[in-house]
CSV table of C-alpha atoms and ligand atoms in Angstrom, one decimal:
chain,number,residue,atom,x,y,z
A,518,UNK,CA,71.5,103.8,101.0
A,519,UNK,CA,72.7,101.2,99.0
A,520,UNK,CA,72.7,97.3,99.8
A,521,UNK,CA,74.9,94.6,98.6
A,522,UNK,CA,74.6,91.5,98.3
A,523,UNK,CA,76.5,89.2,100.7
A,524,UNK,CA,78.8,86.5,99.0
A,525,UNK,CA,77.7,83.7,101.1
A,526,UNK,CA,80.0,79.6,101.5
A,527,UNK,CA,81.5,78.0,99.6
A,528,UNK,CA,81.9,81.2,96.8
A,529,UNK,CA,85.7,80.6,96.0
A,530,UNK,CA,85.5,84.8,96.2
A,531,UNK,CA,86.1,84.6,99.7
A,532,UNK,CA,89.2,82.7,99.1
A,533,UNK,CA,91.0,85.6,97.4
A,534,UNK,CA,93.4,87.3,99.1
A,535,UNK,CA,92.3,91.4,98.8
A,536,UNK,CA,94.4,94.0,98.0
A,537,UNK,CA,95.6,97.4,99.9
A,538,UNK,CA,93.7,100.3,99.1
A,539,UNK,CA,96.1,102.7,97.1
A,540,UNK,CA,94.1,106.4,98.0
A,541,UNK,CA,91.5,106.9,100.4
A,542,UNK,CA,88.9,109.3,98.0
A,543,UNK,CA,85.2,110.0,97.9
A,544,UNK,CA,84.8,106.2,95.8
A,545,UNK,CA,86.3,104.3,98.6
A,546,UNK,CA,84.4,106.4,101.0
A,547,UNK,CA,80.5,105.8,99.6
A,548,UNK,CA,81.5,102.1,99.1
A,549,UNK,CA,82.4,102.3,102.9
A,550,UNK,CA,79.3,103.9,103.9
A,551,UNK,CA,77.4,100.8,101.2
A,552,UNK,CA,79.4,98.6,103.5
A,553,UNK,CA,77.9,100.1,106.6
A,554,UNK,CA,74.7,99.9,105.2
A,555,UNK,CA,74.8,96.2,103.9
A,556,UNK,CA,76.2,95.5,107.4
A,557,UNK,CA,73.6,97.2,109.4
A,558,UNK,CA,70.6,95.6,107.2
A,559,UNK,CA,71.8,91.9,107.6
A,560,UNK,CA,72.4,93.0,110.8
A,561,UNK,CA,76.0,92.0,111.9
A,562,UNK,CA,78.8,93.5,113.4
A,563,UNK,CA,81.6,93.8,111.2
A,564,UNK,CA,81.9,93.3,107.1
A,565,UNK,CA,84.7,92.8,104.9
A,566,UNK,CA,85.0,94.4,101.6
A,567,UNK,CA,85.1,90.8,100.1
A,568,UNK,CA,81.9,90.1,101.4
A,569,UNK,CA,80.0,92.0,99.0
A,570,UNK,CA,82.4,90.5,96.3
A,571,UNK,CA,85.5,93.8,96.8
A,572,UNK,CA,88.7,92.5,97.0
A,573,UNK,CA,89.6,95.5,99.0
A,574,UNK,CA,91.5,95.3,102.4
A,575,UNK,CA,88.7,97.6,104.0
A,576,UNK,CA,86.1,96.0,106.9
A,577,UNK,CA,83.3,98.1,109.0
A,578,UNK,CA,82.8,96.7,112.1
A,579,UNK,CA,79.9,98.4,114.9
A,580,UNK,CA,79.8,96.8,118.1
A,581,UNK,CA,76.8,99.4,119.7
A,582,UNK,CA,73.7,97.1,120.7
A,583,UNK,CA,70.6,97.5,119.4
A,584,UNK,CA,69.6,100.4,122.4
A,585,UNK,CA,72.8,102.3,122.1
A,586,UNK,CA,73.6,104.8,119.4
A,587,UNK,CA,76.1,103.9,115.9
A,588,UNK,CA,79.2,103.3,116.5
A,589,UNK,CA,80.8,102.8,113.1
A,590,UNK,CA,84.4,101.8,112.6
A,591,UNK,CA,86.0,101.8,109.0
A,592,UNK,CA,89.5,100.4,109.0
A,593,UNK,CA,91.2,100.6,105.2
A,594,UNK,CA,94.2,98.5,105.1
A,595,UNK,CA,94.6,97.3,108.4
A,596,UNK,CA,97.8,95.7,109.9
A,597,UNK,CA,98.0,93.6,112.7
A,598,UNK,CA,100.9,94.8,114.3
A,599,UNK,CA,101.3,92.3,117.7
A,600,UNK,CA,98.6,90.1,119.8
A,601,UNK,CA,98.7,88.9,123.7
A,602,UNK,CA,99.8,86.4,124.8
A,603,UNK,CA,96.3,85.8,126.8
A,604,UNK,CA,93.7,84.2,124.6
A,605,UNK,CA,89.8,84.2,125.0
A,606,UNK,CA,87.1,82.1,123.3
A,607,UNK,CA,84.1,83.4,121.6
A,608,UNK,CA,81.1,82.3,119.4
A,609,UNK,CA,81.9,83.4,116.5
A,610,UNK,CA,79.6,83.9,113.5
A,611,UNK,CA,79.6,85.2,109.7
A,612,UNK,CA,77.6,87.3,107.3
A,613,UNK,CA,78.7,84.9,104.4
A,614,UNK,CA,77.8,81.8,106.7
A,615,UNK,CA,74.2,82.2,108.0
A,616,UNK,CA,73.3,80.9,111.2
A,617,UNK,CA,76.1,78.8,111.9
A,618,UNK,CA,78.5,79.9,115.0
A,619,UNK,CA,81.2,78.0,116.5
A,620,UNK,CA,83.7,79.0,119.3
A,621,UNK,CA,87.1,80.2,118.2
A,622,UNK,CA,89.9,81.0,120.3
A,623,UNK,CA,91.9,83.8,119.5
A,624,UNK,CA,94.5,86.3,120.6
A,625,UNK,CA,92.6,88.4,123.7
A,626,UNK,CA,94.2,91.8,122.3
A,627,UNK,CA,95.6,93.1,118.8
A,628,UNK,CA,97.5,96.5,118.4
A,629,UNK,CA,96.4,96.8,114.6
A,630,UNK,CA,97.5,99.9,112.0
A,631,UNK,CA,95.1,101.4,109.8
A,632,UNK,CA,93.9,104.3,107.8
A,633,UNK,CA,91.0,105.9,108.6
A,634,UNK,CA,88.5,107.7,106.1
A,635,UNK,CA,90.2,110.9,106.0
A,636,UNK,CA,93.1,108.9,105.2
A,637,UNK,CA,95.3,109.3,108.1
A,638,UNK,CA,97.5,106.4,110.2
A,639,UNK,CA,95.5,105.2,113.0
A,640,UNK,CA,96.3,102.7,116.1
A,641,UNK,CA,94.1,101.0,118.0
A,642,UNK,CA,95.1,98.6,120.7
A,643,UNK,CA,91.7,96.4,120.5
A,644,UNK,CA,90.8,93.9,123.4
A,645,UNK,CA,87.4,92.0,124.4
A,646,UNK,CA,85.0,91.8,121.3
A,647,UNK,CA,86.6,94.4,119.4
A,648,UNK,CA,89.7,92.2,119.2
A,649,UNK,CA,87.8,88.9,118.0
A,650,UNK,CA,86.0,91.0,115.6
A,651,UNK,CA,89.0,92.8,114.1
A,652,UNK,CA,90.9,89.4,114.1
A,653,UNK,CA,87.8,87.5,112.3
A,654,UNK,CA,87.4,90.7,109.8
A,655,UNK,CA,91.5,90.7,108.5
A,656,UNK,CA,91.2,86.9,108.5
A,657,UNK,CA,88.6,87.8,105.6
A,658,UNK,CA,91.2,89.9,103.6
A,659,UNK,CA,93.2,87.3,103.3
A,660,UNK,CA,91.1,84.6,102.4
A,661,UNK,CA,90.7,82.8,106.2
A,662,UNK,CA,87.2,82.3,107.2
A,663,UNK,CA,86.4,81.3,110.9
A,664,UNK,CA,85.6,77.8,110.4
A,665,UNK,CA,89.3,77.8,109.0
A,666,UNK,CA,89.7,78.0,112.9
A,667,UNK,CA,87.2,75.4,114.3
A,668,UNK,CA,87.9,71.1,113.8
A,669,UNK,CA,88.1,69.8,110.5
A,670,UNK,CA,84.9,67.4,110.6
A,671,UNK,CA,82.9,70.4,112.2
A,672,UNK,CA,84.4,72.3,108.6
A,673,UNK,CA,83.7,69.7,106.2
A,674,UNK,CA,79.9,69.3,107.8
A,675,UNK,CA,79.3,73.2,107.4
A,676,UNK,CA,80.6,73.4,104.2
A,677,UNK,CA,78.8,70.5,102.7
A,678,UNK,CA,75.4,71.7,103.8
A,679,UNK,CA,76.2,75.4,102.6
A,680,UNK,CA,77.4,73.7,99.4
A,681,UNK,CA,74.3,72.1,98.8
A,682,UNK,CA,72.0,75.3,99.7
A,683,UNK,CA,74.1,76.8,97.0
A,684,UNK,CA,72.6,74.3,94.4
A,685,UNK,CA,69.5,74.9,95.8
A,686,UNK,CA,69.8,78.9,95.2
A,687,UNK,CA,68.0,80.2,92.0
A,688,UNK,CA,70.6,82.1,90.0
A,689,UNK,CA,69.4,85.5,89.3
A,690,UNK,CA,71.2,87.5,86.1
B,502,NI,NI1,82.9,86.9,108.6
């Protein structure tokens, strides 16, 4: 089990724009399962491989509550294909931004394209939470975060006080 650290606001990392995985092997596959853990420790719902500093398009995502058994997802170079026209709001929150959540409003459903880990094309027409969190998650691979989403004086205010924790952070190695 191996944990990663999160890159956390305003880490110009999580600006980059990742890039498709080229072969699905046993590499990509323990980095998944790292991603899985990482995500499960924090605990969230869904990761992006740029979150733990990867510029891979690769997120985990594991919508299960805490009573229910795993339910992990590993989508490798996902593709939003079409949305609905119906919208829904959510609070939305972030691994790289701790305990700030805003509502976003965003596409109710997604059909998105993917690979899977034994490298083979998937669909999956995603509504309800799956379809925020898929949305939020390929947002990340190409450099959007959610408060790209939310009102620009609600923006600046998180990222100033996530800019100043930053100073405050000791710098290990
Ligand atoms: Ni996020």
């Amino acid at each position: 089990m191996t944990i990663k650290p999160l890159v956390l606001l305003p880490d110009p990392i999580l600006r980059q724009t990742s890039k498709p995985v080229e072969r699905v092997d046993d590499a990509v596959r323990a980095f998944a399962d790292d991603m899985l853990d990482t995500m499960y420790d924090a605990p969230g719902i869904g990761l992006a491989a740029i979150q733990v500093g990867e510029p891979l398009r690769m997120l985990v995502i594991d919508l299960a509550k805490e009573d229910e058994e795993k339910a992990p997802h590993l989508f490798i170079n996902p593709e939003i294909m079409s949305q609905g026209d119906e919208v829904s709001l959510y609070e939305e929150g972030c691994l790289s931004i701790p305990d700030f959540y805003a509502e976003v409003e965003r596409p109710a459903s997604a059909l998105v394209h993917y690979i899977d880990r034994d490298g083979k094309q998937q669909e999956m027409e995603a509504t309800g939470l799956m379809a925020t969190c898929i949305q939020h998650e390929i947002d990340h691979l190409n450099g959007v975060l959610f408060i790209d989403h939310i009102s620009r004086l609600k923006r600046d205010m998180v990222v100033r006080k996530f800019t100043k924790l930053a100073k405050q952070r000791p710098v290990i190695a």
